[in-house]
């Protein structure tokens, strides 16, 4: 993919959002809607079949039709936005040589728009699997096509067009969680307030939801769900496909952060069948980084969301099946193939190898009413959604690591003031120097050392007050601030509790041992039991104590907690997977 591809998660604009989107994309219209030459179309015929449609006939329908790409050979195809409430508006007309598709069609997701024949139409219909083969086999042409698909998705994101409609009052924590989840996954959606929008009010009048049943979500196919879970919403959007328990994958990757995405891309590009399971959103915690400035090859920096978005598209290009949200519940190693049991169900997925890139869970301070305010004043990441909520207000941010520093700088452009709390004497021991310098140069960021939150107070509408143990108080006196938004970046704990049934060896902090660390731990255990010298099998550098199970990224013991290191491990583990598969007995 070209390095000038537009970021997958655009920054908010102070202009009218629709006008800003159109201005931003107008200069790239030739890339967004390219016209293929006759000799290029001739090369595409081996990937598709010719189909005819009559005037007014629908080629594909938002929320219902799964297809790859349709190249117009004769006639025109009118593309229009559509939502489940019945609202529609024209986007563009594709003429001969132009094609209909956006990035979701690489993986066969349902269409986000309608396509209707204008006059008698003839198209070259290319299925998703063949579309992926096309963009790999035809490198230069494939690059132009993929860039167009990405830009079209960005266009839909910019104007909040296509996808589900979320109906609920501002400040509703469940509404915020769904909106945040959709935004993190780069999925277009619309949010309507029933007190302001007539259609939203009519919908609430018809369904009469109780407060706990909000928000209402209108799926693209017109079905309405009351306060759905992420899993239910993922099903209705096609992000969580039906997975066969009979299929044996070469690799199941648990966690689609930078490490997991790197494994998925490299493994699939080398011909292995890959399934990636992700609990929340592709990119993991790294995707919440407002700007990564020390990642090799991006001298001006890149947002975590943009980096993750590009990797996600790459994985789709090579045919990786990604299921979101799909939390793994148990890893079972007593039989072969290995089995991953899905959380909340009895379904078990089979794999020859499993790569654990399940990262960590956000660490939560010990505050009695913390859960009450999560999504209603307390947040664990800082995206444009949260930035908009705290515009012109004073906020509190807790943490002294790089993620906290990036979030503080990002939020300082929106909030009136950022109070940054750390328990230690400063930032030098935990944060990169370039971020420390930037924080020091930002006038509306104030660093409070030897400080911590001691209490949260609020009401049904959300957080209202924060109590902080002041750094300059010898008596430990608490100060109270009328703050409505708190951001917690206090680290994370390894997400390994679900591995107990498999017996994957972890250290005293819960991180997974691999390679030499496994051998060393087993050697020490054998020595303690009087067995010496130990007879230990040779482990690959990233292989766990269980053959065929590998661990990479932040969840691995003694790993370097950096995005670049995670990507490197994700690439390196693929050669070790090949070696393991090559040594399997033939009957397997």
XYZ file of C-alpha atoms in Angstrom, residues 246-441:
196
model
C -14.925 -28.261 12.079
C -12.307 -26.197 10.287
C -8.722 -26.603 11.477
C -6.801 -23.352 11.068
C -3.054 -23.281 10.619
C -2.910 -20.395 13.098
C -5.365 -18.869 15.537
C -4.115 -15.515 16.785
C -5.691 -14.394 20.057
C -5.526 -10.598 20.148
C -5.358 -8.206 17.189
C -3.004 -5.587 18.591
C 0.203 -4.667 16.725
C 1.841 -8.022 17.531
C -1.196 -10.086 16.550
C -1.827 -8.130 13.359
C 1.828 -8.536 12.360
C 1.566 -12.311 12.830
C -1.677 -12.405 10.875
C -0.262 -10.404 7.949
C 3.018 -12.323 7.678
C 1.464 -15.760 8.194
C -1.349 -15.202 5.687
C 1.006 -13.682 3.119
C 3.027 -16.918 3.326
C 0.010 -19.110 2.606
C -1.130 -20.115 6.097
C -4.825 -20.028 7.035
C -5.230 -17.487 9.843
C -8.066 -16.605 12.205
C -7.607 -13.594 14.501
C -9.845 -13.251 17.558
C -10.125 -9.796 19.124
C -12.120 -8.859 22.219
C -12.705 -5.175 21.530
C -11.059 -3.507 18.533
C -8.162 -4.085 16.178
C -4.986 -2.328 17.250
C -5.462 -3.074 20.937
C -4.277 -0.485 23.437
C -1.773 0.895 20.912
C -4.674 2.135 18.778
C -5.589 4.557 21.575
C -2.269 6.392 21.198
C -2.932 9.856 19.810
C 0.496 10.028 18.165
C 3.466 7.653 18.012
C 6.550 9.672 17.114
C 9.357 7.149 17.594
C 8.025 4.418 15.286
C 10.563 3.739 12.541
C 9.659 5.171 9.138
C 7.226 7.869 10.311
C 9.363 10.951 11.053
C 6.332 13.178 11.608
C 4.590 10.557 13.731
C 1.475 8.482 13.191
C -1.558 7.907 15.356
C -2.025 4.454 16.814
C -5.411 4.231 15.126
C -3.961 5.010 11.700
C -1.165 2.471 12.109
C -3.610 -0.198 13.278
C -6.056 0.646 10.481
C -3.423 0.130 7.802
C -2.365 -3.181 9.347
C -6.016 -4.267 9.517
C -6.516 -3.570 5.815
C -3.306 -5.455 5.029
C -4.598 -8.466 6.923
C -7.856 -8.374 4.950
C -5.891 -8.092 1.718
C -4.087 -11.370 2.475
C -7.271 -13.182 3.503
C -7.064 -13.193 7.304
C -10.419 -13.898 8.951
C -10.829 -11.403 11.794
C -13.669 -11.802 14.283
C -14.601 -8.801 16.466
C -15.695 -8.932 19.243
C -14.633 -12.511 19.879
C -13.140 -12.986 23.357
C -11.423 -16.304 23.974
C -12.669 -18.087 27.107
C -10.357 -21.114 27.438
C -7.363 -22.656 25.705
C -7.511 -26.459 25.657
C -4.262 -28.350 25.039
C -5.045 -31.926 26.146
C -5.948 -32.960 22.596
C -4.623 -32.087 19.164
C -5.457 -29.969 17.225
C -5.412 -27.293 19.910
C -8.793 -25.794 20.791
C -9.892 -22.279 21.689
C -13.237 -22.177 23.475
C -15.114 -18.929 22.920
C -16.185 -16.878 25.933
C -19.904 -17.094 26.663
C -20.486 -20.143 24.456
C -19.480 -23.764 24.151
C -18.103 -23.352 20.638
C -14.555 -24.594 20.212
C -12.325 -23.536 17.345
C -9.468 -25.778 16.211
C -5.924 -24.825 15.243
C -2.583 -26.447 14.556
C -0.869 -23.563 16.340
C -2.061 -20.766 18.621
C -0.340 -17.395 19.002
C -1.097 -15.556 22.244
C -0.946 -11.809 21.675
C -3.742 -11.116 24.136
C -1.940 -8.169 25.701
C -3.183 -6.804 28.964
C -6.274 -5.471 30.693
C -6.512 -1.870 31.819
C -5.506 -1.538 35.457
C -8.199 0.002 37.635
C -7.536 1.932 40.844
C -9.145 0.713 44.046
C -12.050 3.161 44.200
C -15.386 1.819 45.511
C -17.675 3.467 42.943
C -15.345 3.397 39.927
C -17.584 1.151 37.811
C -20.510 3.539 38.284
C -18.688 6.246 36.349
C -16.961 4.204 33.636
C -18.083 5.699 30.334
C -19.819 8.501 32.289
C -16.779 10.516 33.318
C -14.045 7.891 33.699
C -12.205 6.694 30.578
C -9.256 4.422 29.803
C -8.392 5.876 26.408
C -8.484 9.279 24.712
C -10.065 9.323 21.260
C -11.735 12.229 19.422
C -15.019 11.109 21.014
C -13.725 11.704 24.542
C -11.906 14.862 23.460
C -15.172 16.333 22.248
C -16.829 15.570 25.587
C -14.273 17.526 27.604
C -13.955 20.528 25.299
C -13.135 23.746 27.225
C -13.289 21.906 30.585
C -10.627 21.070 33.151
C -9.814 17.369 33.278
C -7.681 14.974 35.333
C -5.339 12.460 33.737
C -3.622 9.819 35.884
C -0.430 8.102 34.748
C 3.195 8.720 33.869
C 3.939 6.376 30.963
C 4.203 7.147 27.263
C 0.506 6.434 26.655
C -0.405 8.917 29.379
C 1.948 11.517 27.905
C 0.523 11.127 24.403
C -3.019 11.389 25.766
C -2.185 14.494 27.811
C -0.740 16.306 24.790
C -3.704 15.282 22.615
C -6.332 16.301 25.167
C -4.590 19.614 25.886
C -5.684 20.780 22.432
C -9.323 20.381 23.506
C -9.568 20.776 27.287
C -9.122 24.084 29.094
C -6.591 22.470 31.422
C -5.103 19.020 31.962
C -4.131 18.089 35.536
C -1.633 15.237 35.200
C -1.257 13.123 38.351
C 1.649 10.795 39.106
C 2.461 9.022 42.376
C 6.215 9.371 41.944
C 8.563 12.379 41.944
C 8.365 12.973 38.190
C 8.222 11.517 34.688
C 11.871 10.795 33.855
C 11.797 7.158 34.969
C 8.695 6.176 32.988
C 8.324 8.447 29.942
C 10.349 9.192 26.788
C 12.244 12.469 26.935
C 10.591 13.972 23.844
C 7.179 13.632 25.515
C 8.441 15.111 28.783
C 9.739 18.131 26.883
C 6.449 18.538 25.023
C 4.418 18.324 28.228
C 6.670 20.929 29.828
C 6.163 23.239 26.852
